Coordinates of C-alpha atoms and ligand atoms in Angstrom, one line a residue:
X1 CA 72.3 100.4 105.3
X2 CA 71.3 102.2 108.6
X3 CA 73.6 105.1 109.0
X4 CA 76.7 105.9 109.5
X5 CA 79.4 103.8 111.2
X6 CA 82.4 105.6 111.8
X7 CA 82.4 109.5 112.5
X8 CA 85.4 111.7 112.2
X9 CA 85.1 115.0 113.9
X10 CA 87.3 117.7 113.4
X11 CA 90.3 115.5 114.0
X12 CA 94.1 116.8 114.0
X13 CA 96.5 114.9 115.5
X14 CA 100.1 116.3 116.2
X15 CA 103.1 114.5 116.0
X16 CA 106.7 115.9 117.6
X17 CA 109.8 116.2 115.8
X18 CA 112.6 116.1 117.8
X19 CA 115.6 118.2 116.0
X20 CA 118.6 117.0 118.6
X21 CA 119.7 113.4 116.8
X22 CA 119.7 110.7 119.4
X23 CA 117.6 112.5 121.8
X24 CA 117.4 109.4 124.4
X25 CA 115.1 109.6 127.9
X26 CA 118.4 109.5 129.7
X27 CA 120.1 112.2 128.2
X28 CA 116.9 114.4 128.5
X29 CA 116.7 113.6 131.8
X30 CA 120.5 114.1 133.1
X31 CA 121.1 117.1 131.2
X32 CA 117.8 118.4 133.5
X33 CA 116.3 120.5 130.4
X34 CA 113.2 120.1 127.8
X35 CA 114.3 118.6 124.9
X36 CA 113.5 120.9 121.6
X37 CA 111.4 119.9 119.2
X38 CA 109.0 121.3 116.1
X39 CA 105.3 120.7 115.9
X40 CA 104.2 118.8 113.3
X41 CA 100.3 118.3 112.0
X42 CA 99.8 115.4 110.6
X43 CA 96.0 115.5 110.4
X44 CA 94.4 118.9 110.4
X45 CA 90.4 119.3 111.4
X46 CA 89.5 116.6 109.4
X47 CA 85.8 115.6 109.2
X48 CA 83.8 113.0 107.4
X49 CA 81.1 110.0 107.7
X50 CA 81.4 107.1 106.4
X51 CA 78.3 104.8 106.2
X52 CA 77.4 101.3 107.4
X53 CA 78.2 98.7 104.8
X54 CA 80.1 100.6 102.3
X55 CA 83.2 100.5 100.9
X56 CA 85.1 103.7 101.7
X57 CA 89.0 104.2 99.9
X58 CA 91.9 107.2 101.6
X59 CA 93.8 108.6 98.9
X60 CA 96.7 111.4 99.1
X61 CA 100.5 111.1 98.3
X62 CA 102.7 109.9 100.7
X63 CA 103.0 111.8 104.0
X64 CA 99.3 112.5 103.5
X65 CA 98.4 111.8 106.8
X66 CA 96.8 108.5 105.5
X67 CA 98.2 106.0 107.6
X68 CA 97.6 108.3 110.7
X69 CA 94.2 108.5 109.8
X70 CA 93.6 104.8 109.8
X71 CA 95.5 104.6 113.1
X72 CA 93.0 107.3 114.7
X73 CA 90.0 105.4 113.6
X74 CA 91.8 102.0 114.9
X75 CA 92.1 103.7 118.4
X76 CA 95.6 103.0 118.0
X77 CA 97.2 106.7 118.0
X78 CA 94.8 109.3 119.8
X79 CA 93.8 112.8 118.1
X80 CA 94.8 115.7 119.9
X81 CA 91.6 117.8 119.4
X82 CA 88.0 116.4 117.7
X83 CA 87.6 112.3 118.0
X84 CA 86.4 109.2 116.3
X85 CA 83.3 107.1 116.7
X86 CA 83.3 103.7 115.7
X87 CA 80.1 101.4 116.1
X88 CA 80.8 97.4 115.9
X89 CA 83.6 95.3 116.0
X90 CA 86.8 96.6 114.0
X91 CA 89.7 94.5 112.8
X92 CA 92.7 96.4 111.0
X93 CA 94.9 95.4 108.9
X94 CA 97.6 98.4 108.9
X95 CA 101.6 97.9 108.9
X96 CA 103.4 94.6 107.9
X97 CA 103.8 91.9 110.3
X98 CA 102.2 94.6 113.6
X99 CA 100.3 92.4 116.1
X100 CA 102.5 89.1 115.7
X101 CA 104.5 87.4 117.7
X102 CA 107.8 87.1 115.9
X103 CA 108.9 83.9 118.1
X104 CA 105.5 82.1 117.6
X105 CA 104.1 80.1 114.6
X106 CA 101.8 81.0 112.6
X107 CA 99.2 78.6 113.6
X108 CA 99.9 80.4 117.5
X109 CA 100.0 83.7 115.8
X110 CA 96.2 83.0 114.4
X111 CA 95.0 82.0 117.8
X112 CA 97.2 85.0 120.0
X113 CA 95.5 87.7 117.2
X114 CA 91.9 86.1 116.9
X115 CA 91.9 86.2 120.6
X116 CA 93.1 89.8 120.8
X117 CA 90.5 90.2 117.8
X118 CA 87.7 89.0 120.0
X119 CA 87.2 85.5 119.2
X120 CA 87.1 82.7 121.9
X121 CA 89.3 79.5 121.6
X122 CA 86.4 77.7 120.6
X123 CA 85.5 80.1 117.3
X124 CA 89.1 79.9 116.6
X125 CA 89.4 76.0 116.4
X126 CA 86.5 76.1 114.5
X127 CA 88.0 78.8 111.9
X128 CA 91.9 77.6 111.8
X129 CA 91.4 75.4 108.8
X130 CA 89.3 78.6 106.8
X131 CA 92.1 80.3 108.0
X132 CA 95.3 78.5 107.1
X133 CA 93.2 77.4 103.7
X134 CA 92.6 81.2 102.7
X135 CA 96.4 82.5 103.9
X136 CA 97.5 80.1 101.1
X137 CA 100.9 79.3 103.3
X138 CA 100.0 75.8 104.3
X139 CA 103.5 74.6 104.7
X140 CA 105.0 77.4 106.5
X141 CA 101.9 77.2 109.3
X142 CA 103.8 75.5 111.9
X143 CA 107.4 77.9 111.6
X144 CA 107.8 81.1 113.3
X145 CA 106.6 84.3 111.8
X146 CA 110.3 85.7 111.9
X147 CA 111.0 83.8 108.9
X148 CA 107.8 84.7 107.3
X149 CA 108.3 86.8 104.1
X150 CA 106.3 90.2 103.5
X151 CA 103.4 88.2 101.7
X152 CA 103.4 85.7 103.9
X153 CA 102.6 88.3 106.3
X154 CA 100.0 89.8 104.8
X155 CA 98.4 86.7 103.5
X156 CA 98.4 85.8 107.1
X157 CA 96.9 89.0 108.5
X158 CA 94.5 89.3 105.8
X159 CA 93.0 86.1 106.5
X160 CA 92.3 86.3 110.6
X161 CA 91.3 89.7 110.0
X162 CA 88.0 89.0 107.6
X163 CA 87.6 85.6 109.9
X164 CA 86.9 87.6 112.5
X165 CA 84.4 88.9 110.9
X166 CA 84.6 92.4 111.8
X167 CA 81.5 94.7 111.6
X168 CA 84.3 97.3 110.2
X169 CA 87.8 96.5 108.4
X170 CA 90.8 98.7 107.9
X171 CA 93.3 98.2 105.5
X172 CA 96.4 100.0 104.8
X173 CA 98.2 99.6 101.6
X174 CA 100.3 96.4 102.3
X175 CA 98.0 94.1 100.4
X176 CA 100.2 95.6 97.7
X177 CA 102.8 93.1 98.6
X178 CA 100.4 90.2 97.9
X179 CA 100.9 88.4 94.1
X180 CA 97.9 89.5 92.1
X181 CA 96.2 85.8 92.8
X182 CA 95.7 86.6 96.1
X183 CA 95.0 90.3 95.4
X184 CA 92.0 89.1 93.6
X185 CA 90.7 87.0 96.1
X186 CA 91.2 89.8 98.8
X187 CA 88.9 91.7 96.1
X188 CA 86.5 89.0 96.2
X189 CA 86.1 89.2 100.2
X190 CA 85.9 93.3 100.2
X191 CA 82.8 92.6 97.9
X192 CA 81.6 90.2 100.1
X193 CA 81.7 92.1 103.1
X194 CA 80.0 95.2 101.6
X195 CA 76.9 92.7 100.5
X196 CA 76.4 91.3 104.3
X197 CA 76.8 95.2 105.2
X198 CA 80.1 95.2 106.6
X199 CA 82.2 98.4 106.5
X200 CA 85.6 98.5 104.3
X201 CA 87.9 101.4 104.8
X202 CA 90.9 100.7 101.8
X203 CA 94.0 102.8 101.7
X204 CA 95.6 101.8 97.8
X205 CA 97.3 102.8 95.0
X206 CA 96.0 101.5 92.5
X207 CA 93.8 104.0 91.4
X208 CA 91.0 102.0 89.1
X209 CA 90.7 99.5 92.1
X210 CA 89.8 102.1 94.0
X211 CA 87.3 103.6 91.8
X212 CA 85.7 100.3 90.9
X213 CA 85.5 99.3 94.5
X214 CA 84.5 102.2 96.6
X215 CA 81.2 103.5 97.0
X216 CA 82.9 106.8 98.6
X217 CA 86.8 108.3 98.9
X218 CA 88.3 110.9 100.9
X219 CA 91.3 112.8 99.4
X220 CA 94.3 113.6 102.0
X221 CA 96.7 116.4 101.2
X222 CA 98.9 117.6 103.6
X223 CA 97.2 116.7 106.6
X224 CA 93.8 118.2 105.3
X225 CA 91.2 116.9 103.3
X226 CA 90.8 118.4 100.1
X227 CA 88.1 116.5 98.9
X228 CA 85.2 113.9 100.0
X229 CA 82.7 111.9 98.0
X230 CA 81.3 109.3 95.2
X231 CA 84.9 107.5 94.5
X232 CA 84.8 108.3 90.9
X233 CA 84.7 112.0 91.8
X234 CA 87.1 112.1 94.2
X235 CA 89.4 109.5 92.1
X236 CA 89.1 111.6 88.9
X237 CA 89.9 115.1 90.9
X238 CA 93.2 113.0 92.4
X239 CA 94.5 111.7 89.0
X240 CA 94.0 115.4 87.2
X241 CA 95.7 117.0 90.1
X242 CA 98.5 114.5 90.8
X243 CA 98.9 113.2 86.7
X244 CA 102.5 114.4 86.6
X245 CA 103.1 113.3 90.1
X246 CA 102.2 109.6 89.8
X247 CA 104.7 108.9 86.5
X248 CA 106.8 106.4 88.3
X249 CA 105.9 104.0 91.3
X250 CA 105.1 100.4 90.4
X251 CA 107.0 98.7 93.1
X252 CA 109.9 96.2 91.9
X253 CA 110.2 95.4 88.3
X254 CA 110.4 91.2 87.4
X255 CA 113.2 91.2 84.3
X256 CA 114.8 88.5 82.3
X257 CA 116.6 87.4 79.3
X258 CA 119.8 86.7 77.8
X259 CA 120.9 90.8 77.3
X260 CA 121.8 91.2 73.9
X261 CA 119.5 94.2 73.8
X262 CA 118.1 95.5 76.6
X263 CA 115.4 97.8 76.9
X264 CA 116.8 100.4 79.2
X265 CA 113.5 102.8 79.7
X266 CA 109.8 103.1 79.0
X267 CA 107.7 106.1 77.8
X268 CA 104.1 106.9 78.4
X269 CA 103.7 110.1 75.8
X270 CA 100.7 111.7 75.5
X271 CA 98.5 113.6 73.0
X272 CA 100.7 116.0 72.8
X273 CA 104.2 114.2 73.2
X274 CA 104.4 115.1 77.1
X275 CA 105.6 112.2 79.4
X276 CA 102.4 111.0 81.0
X277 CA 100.5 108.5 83.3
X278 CA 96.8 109.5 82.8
X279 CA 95.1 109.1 80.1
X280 CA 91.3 109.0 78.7
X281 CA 89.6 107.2 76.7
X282 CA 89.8 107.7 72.8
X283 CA 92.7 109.6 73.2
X284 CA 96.3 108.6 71.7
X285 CA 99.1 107.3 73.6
X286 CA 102.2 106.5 72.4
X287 CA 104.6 104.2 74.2
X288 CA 108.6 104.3 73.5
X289 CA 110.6 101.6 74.2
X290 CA 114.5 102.8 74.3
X291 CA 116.9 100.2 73.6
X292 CA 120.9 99.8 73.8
X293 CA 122.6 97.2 72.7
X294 CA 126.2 96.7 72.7
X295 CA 126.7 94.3 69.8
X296 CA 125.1 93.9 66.2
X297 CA 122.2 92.0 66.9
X298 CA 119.9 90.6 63.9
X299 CA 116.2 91.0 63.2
X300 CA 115.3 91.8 66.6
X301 CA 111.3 91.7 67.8
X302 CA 110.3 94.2 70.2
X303 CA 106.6 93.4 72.1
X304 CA 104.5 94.9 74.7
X305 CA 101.2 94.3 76.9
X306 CA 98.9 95.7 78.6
X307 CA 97.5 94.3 81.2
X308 CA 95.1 94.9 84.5
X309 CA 96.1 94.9 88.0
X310 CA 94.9 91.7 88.3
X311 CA 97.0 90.2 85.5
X312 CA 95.0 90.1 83.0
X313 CA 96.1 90.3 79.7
X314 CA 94.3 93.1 77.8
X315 CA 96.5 93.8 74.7
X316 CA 99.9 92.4 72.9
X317 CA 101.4 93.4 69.7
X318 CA 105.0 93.7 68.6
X319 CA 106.8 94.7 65.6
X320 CA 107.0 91.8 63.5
X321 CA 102.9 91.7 63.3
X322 CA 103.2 94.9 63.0
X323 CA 104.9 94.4 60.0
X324 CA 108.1 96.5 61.2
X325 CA 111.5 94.6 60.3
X326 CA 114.8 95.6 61.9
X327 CA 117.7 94.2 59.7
X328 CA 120.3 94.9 62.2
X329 CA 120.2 96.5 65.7
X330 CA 123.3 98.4 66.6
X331 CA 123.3 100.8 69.7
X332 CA 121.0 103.0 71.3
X333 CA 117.7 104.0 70.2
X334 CA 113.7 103.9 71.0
X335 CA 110.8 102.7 68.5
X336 CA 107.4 104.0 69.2
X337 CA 104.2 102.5 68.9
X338 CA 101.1 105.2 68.3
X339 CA 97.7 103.6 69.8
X340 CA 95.3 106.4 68.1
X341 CA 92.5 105.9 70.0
X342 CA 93.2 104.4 73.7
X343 CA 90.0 101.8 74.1
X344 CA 90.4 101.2 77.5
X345 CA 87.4 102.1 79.8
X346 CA 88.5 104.3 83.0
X347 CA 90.9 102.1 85.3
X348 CA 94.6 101.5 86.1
X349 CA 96.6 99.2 83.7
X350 CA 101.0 98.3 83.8
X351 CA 102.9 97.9 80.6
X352 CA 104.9 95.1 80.2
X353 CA 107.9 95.1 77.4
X354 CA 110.0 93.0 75.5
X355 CA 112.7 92.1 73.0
X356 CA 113.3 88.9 71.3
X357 CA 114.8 87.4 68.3
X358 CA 112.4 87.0 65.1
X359 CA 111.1 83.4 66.3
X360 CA 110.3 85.4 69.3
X361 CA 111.7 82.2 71.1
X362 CA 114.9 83.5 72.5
X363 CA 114.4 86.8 74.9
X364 CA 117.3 89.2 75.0
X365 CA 115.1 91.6 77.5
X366 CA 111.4 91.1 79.0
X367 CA 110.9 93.5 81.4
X368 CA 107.1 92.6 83.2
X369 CA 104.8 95.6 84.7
X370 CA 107.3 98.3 83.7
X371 CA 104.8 101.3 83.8
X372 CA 102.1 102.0 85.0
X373 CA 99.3 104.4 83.8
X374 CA 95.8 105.5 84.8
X375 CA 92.7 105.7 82.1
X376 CA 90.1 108.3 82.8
X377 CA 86.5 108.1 81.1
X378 CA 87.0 110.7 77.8
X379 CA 85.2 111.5 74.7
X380 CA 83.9 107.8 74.2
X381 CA 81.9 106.8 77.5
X382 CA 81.0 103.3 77.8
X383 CA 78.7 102.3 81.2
X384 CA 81.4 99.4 82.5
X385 CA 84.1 96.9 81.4
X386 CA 87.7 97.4 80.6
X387 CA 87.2 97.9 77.0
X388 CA 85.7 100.7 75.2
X389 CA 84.1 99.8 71.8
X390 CA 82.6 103.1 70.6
X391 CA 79.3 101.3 69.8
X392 CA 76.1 103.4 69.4
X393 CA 72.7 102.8 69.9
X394 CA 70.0 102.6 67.1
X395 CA 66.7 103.9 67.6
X396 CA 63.9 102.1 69.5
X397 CA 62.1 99.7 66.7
X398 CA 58.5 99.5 67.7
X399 CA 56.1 96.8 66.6
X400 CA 57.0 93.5 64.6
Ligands
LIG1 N1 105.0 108.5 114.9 C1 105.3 109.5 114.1 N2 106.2 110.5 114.6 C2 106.4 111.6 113.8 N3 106.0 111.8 112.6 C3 105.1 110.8 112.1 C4 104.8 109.7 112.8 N4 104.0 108.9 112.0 C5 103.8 109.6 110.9 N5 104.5 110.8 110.9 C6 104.6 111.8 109.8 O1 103.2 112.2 109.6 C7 103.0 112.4 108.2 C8 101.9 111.5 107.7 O2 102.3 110.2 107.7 P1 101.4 109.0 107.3 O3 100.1 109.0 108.0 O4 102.2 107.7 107.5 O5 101.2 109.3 105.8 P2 100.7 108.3 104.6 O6 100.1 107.1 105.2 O7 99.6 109.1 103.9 O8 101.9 108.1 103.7 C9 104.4 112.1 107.5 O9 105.0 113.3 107.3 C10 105.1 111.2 108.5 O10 106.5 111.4 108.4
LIG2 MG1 100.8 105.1 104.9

């Protein structure tokens, strides 16, 4: 590491909101008058370094000023008072499908972008393999983008941006869209870039990610920056301050089965019975599983997991090993299961549900990465890992 690599100085940027609907050039200009319109800050004297070869996340709610952030250090919007500094080559990766060529392929898109990106023709047919081989969408290489879907995309972007090899990388949340496979693989190339001392600036959600892969995080609210620092800090600060906030927002929920029952919400209760999303370590949390079901239906199984963002599997149980039987399920209700001592280390985890007859071969409901809920280090603190197993250390033995 040799300093710092990107420089934000006092930076506010200002954005106009027009309140006449359909205010057009045309209509400004024949009318012969200034349009009206309110002042807006989207980014107010905001100042921070980030340094060469981290790994740097942007966290805030929406309408932080986030996105515009990224977009300042990208050269792409301008501030209107303070300025960026950037040293090295930057590739961004920063709204869906921005910087293609809807008519084009997407083996034309790679070379149109790499170019803009700074790589000759040469470098480019020497990547395109790399390229179409990391993107994953083989098959679709030679269609036009238009009928690209979102992860096709960003599979696509993602993959010309690291060959490009940028000194410094932007990414805004879309990689969200990505299937966790690929997620993990994206994972794999931000730690890859951080050992060849390459620069990562991550906008995400997905709070443990964050705090497992940034060295430092700047907190948005508002337009200002509340906080900047070690990740862990700034993550931990975010999730206390934002706990209630954050209940719901796992994007679209994958749900099957035949109906019988269906599982029509999910609780996250905490400690003391109050609908939650953070948790910490050693505490209890109790999940509820509310059911309706329109019919009798007999000795029904109801099941959950836990599992990272990644997808893996952490935790399963349900009620027949739990040695709960239901005779006969007859409308609405919830069942409960009490975890007394949450051993999950600090990180982000989703909740997936379901309900099944007693073989557990027939699904009536199976509802996958229904909630979502953050772990925070507590009472037991464990160095690293996604479980926590409240081990202890004997005493040095000296000698023999
Ligand atoms: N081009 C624009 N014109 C007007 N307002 C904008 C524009 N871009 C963003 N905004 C507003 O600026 C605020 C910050 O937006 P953004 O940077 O996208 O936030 P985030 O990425 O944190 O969700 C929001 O209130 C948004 O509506
Ligand atoms: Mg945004």
């Amino acid at each position: 590491m040799s300093g710092t690599v990107i420089t934000v100085d006092q930076v506010s940027k200002r954005f106009k909101l027009y309140s006449e609907r359909n205010q057009s050039l045309k209509a400004t200009v024949v009318r012969g008058k200034r349009s009206t319109y309110k002042e807006f800050w989207a980014l107010k004297d905001v100042s921070f370094e980030i340094p060469e070869g981290s790994t740097f996340g942007l966290i805030g709610e929406n309408g932080s000023g986030k996105s515009t952030l990224l977009k300042c250090i990208a050269k792409i919007l301008t501030p209107d008072t303070g300025k960026v500094t950037t040293r090295g080559r930057l590739a961004a990766l920063l709204e869906l499908g921005s910087g293609f060529h809807q008519e084009l392929s997407g083996r034309d898109n790679i070379y149109l972008n790499g170019s803009i990106l700074g790589l000759t023709r040469k470098e480019l047919d020497r990547q395109l393999d790399s390229i179409i081989a990391f993107s994953g969408i083989e098959e679709f290489i030679d269609q036009p983008v238009k009928n690209y879907s979102s992860g096709m995309y960003v599979r696509l972007g993602f993959s010309i941006a690291i060959h490009v090899e940028p000194d410094i990388l932007l990414v805004d949340e879309i990689l969200a869209v990505g299937d966790t496979a690929f997620q993990r693989r994206c994972m794999e190339k931000f730690a890859e870039f951080r050992a060849s001392g390459r620069t990562v600036v991550l906008v995400s959600h997905a709070m443990g990610t964050l705090r497992d892969m940034c060295d430092n995080a700047a907190w948005l609210q508002h337009g200002e920056l509340i906080g900047v620092g070690p990740a862990s800090t700034i993550v931990d600060d975010y999730m206390i301050e934002t706990a209630e906030d954050r209940i719901e927002s796992t994007s679209e929920i994958q749900q099957s089965g035949s109906g019988q029952v269906l599982i029509t919400d999910v609780e996250l209760l905490d400690d003391r019975g109050a609908v939650s999303s953070l948790f910490r370590t050693g505490e209890s949390q109790r999940i509820r599983l509310h059911y309706n079901c329109t019919k009798p239906v007999h000795t029904p199984v109801f099941g959950l997991a836990v599992q990272t963002l990644e997808g893996v599997r952490l935790w399963a149980h349900h009620t027949r090993d739990g040695g709960i039987d239901i005779p006969v399920l007859d409308g609405e209700g919830y069942i409960d299961v009490v975890v007394d001592k949450l051993m999950l280390q600090a990180g982000t985890f989703d909740v997936s549900v379901s309900v099944t007859d007693w073989a557990r071969q027939h699904i009536y409901h199976v509802m996958h990465d229904v909630k979502r809920f953050d772990v925070q280090a507590g009472s037991i603190r464990e160095s690293d890992g996604l479980v926590a197993q409240n081990a202890r250390w004997d005493p040095l033995h000296r000698g023999a």
